[in-house]
CSV table of C-alpha atoms in Angstrom, one decimal:
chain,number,residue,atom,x,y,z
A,1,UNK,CA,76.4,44.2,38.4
A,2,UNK,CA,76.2,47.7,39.2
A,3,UNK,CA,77.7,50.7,37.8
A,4,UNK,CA,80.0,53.4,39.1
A,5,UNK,CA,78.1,55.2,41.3
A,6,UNK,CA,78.5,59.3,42.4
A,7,UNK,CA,76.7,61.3,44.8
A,8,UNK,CA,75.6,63.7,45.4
A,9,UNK,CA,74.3,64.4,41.5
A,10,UNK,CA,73.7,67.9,42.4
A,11,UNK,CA,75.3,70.5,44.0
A,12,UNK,CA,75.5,74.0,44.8
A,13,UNK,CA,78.3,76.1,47.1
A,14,UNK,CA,79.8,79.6,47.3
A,15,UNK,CA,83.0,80.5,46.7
A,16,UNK,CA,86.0,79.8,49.6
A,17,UNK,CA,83.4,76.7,51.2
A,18,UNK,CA,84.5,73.0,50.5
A,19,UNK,CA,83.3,70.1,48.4
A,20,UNK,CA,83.3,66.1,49.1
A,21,UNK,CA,82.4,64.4,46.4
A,22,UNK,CA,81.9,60.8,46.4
A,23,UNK,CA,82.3,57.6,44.0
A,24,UNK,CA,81.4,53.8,44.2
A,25,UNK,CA,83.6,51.9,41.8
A,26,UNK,CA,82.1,48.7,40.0
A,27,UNK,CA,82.2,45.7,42.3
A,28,UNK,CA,85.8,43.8,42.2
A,29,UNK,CA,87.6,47.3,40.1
A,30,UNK,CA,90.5,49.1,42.2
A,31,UNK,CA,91.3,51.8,40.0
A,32,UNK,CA,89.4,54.8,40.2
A,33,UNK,CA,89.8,58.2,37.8
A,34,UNK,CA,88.7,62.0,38.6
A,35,UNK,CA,87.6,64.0,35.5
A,36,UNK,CA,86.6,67.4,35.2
A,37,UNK,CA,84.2,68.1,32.7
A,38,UNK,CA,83.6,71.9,31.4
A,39,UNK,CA,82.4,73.4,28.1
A,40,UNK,CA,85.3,75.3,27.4
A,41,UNK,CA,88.2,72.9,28.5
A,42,UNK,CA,86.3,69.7,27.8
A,43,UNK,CA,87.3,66.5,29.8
A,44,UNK,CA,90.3,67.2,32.0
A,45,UNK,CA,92.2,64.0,33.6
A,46,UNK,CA,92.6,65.2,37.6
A,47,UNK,CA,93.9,62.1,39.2
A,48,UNK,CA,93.7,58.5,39.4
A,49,UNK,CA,94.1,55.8,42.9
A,50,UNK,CA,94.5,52.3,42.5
A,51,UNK,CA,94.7,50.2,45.7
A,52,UNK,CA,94.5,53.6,48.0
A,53,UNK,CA,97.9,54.6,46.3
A,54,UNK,CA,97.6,57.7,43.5
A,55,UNK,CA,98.8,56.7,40.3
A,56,UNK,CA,98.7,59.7,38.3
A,57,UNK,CA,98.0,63.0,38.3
A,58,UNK,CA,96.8,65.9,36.2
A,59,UNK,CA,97.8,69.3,36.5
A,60,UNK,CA,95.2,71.2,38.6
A,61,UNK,CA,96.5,73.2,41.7
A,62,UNK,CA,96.7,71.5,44.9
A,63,UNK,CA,93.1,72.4,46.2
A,64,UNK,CA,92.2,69.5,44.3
A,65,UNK,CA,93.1,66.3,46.1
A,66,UNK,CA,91.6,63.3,46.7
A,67,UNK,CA,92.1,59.7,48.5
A,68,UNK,CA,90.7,56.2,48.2
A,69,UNK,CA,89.8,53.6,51.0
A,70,UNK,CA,90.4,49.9,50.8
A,71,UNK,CA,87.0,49.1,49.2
A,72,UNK,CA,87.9,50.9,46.4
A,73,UNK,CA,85.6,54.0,47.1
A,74,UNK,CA,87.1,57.2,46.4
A,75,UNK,CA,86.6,60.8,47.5
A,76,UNK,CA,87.6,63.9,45.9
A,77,UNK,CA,87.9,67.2,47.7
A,78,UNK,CA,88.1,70.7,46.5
A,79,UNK,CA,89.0,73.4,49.2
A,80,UNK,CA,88.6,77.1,48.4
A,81,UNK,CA,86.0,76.9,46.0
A,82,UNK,CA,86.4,78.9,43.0
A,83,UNK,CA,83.6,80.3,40.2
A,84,UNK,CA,85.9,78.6,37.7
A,85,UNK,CA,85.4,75.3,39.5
A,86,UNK,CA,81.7,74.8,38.2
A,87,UNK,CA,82.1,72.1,35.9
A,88,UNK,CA,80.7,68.0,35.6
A,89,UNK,CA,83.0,66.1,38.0
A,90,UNK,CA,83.0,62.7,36.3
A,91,UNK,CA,84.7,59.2,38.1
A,92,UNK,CA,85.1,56.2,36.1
A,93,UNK,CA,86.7,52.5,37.6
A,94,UNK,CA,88.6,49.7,35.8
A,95,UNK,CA,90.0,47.0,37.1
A,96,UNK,CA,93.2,48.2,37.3
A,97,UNK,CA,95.1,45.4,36.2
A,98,UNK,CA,95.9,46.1,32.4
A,99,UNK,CA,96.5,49.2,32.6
A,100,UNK,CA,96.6,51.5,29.2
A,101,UNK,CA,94.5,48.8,27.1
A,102,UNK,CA,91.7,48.6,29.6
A,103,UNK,CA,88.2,50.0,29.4
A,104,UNK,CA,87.2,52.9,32.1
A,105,UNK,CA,83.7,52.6,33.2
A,106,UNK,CA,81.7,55.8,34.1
A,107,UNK,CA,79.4,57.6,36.2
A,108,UNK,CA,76.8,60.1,35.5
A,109,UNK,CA,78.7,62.6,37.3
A,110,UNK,CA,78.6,65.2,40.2
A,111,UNK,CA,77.3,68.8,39.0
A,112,UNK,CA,78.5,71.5,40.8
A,113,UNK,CA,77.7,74.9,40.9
A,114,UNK,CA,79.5,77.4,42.6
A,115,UNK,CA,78.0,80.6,42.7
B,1,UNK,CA,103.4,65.3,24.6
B,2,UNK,CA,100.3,63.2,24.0
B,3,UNK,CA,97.5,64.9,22.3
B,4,UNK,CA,94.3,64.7,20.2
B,5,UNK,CA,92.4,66.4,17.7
B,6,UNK,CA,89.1,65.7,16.6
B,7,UNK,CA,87.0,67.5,14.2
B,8,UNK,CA,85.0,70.6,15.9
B,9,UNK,CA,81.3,70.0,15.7
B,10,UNK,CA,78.8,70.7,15.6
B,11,UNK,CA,78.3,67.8,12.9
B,12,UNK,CA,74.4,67.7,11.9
B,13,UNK,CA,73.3,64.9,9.6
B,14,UNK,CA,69.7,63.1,8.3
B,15,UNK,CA,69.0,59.7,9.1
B,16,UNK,CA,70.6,57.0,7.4
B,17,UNK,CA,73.5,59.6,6.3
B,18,UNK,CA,77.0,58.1,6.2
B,19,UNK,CA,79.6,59.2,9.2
B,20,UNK,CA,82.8,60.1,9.6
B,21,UNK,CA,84.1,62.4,12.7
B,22,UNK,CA,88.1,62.6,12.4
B,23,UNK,CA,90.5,61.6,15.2
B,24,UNK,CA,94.1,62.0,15.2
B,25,UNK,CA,96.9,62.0,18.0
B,26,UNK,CA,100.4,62.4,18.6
B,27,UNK,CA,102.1,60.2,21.1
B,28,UNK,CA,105.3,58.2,21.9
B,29,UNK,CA,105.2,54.7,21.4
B,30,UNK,CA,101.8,52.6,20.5
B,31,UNK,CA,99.1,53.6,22.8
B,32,UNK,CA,95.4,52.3,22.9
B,33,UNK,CA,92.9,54.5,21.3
B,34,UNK,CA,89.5,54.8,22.2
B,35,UNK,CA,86.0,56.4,21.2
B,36,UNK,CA,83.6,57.5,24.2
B,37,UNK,CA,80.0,58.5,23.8
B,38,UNK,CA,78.1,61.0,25.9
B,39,UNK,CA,74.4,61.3,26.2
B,40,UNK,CA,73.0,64.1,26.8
B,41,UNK,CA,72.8,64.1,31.3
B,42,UNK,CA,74.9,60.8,30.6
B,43,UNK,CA,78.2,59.9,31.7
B,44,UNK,CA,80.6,58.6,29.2
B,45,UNK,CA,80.2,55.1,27.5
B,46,UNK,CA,82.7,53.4,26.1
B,47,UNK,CA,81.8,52.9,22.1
B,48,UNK,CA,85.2,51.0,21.1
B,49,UNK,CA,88.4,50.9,21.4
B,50,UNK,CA,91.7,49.8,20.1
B,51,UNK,CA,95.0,48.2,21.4
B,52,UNK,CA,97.5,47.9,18.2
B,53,UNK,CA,98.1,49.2,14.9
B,54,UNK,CA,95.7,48.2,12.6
B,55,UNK,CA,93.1,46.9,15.0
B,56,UNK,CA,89.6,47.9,14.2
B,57,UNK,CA,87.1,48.8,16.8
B,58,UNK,CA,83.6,48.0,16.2
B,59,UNK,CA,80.2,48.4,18.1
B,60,UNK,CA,76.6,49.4,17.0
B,61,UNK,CA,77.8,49.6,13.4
B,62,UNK,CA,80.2,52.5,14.7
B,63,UNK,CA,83.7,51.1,13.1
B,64,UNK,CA,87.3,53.0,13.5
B,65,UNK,CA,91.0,51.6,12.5
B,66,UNK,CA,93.8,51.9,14.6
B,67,UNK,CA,96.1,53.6,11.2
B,68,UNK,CA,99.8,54.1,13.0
B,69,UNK,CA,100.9,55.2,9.7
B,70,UNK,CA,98.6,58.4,9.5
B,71,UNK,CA,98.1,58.5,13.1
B,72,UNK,CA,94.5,58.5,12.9
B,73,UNK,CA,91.4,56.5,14.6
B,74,UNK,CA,88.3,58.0,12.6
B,75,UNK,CA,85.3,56.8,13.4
B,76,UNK,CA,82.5,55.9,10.9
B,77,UNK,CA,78.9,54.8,10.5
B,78,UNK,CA,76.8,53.5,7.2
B,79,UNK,CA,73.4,54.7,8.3
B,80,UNK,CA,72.7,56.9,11.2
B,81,UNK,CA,70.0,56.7,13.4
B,82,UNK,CA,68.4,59.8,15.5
B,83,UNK,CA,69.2,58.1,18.5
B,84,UNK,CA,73.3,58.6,18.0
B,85,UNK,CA,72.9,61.8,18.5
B,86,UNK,CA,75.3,62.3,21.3
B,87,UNK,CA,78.3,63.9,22.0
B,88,UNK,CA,81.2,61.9,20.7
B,89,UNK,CA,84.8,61.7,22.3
B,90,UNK,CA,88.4,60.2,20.9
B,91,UNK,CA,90.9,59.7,23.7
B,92,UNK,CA,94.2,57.7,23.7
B,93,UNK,CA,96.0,56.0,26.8
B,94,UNK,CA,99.9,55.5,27.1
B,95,UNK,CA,101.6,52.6,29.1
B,96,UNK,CA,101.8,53.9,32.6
B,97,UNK,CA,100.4,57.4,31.5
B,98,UNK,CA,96.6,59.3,32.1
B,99,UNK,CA,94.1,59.1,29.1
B,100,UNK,CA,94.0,62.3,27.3
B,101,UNK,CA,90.7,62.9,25.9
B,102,UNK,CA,89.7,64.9,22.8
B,103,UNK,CA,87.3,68.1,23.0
B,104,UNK,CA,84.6,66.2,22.1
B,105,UNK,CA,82.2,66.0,18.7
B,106,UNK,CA,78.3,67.0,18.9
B,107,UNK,CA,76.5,64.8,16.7
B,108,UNK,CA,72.8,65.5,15.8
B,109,UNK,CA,70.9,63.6,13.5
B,110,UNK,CA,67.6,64.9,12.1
B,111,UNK,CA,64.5,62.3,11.4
């Protein structure tokens, strides 16, 4: 079976564009998680969908957003990009269905570098 | 609020050295606890988790208990290898709450 999967793997923007960035949950999960991934704030939770509905939310300002389709994929957009927003954008999926006890499965991420 | 603290690496160790990197959290109720790994231009793995008090975790010879008592979830290995080096992460999950991560542990193991 495979993995979560992110593209692109790379990036690079200015500040003020807009990012898309895009992940494929494991075949048959529905729940999909945003993490933002710096050195000096570590892994920050930034949202999670399950069955195109967000579930939670962390506490980034609303240029963050994101949505899910009904195959499970997920997008996440950042508008206004800022320097601070260089970081490792990580997604991981579950199934959805245990909630709190289950295991999230991750991708290798999305670098991006805003310069 | 839900939090946890894990011992500030990095933590540098010869092969076959006994391990122990600290975990402990504060949260309401009984949450599941986990341990991620992360190598290096990796995503995070799950290493093993926990769902109750006094459940222990194991995987790869990496072992932690769920302790309620002293609110801990430390993980431990007998003999290192040089390929655990990796960066090593605690995180909890509450019923119908986000998974709160710790800042992470850098583990390197010399040959």
């Amino acid at each position: 079976k495979a993995g979560v999967t992110q593209t692109p793997r790379y990036l690079i923007k200015t500040r003020g564009q807009q990012v898309t960035l895009s992940c494929s949950p494991i075949s048959g999960h529905r729940s999909v998680s945003w993490y933002q991934q710096t050195p000096g704030q570590g892994l920050q939770f930034l949202f999670e969908y399950f069955s195109e509905t967000q579930r939670n939310k962390g506490n980034f300002p609303g240029r963050f957003s994101g949505r899910q389709f009904s195959n499970s994929r997920s997008e996440m957009n950042v508008s206004t990009l800022e320097l601070g927003d260089s970081a490792l954008y990580l997604c991981a999926s579950s199934l959805g269905v245990s909630g709190y006890q289950e295991t999230q499965y991750f991708g290798p991420g999305t670098r991006l570098l805003v310069l | 609020g839900n939090s946890v603290t894990q011992m500030e690496g990095p933590v540098t160790l010869s092969e076959e050295a006994f391990l122990t990197i600290n975990c402990t959290y504060t949260a309401t109720g009984y949450p599941s606890l986990f341990w991620y790994v992360q190598y290096p231009g990796e995503g995070l793995q799950l290493l093993l988790k926990a769902t109750k008090a006094d459940d222990k975790g194991s995987n790869k010879g990496f072992e932690a208990t769920y302790r309620k008592e002293t609110t801990s979830f430390h993980l431990e290995k007998g003999s290192v290898q040089v390929s655990d080096s990796a960066v090593y992460f605690c995180a909890l999950r509450n019923r119908d709450d986000k998974i709160i991560f710790g800042k992470g542990t850098r583990l390197h193991i010399l040959p």
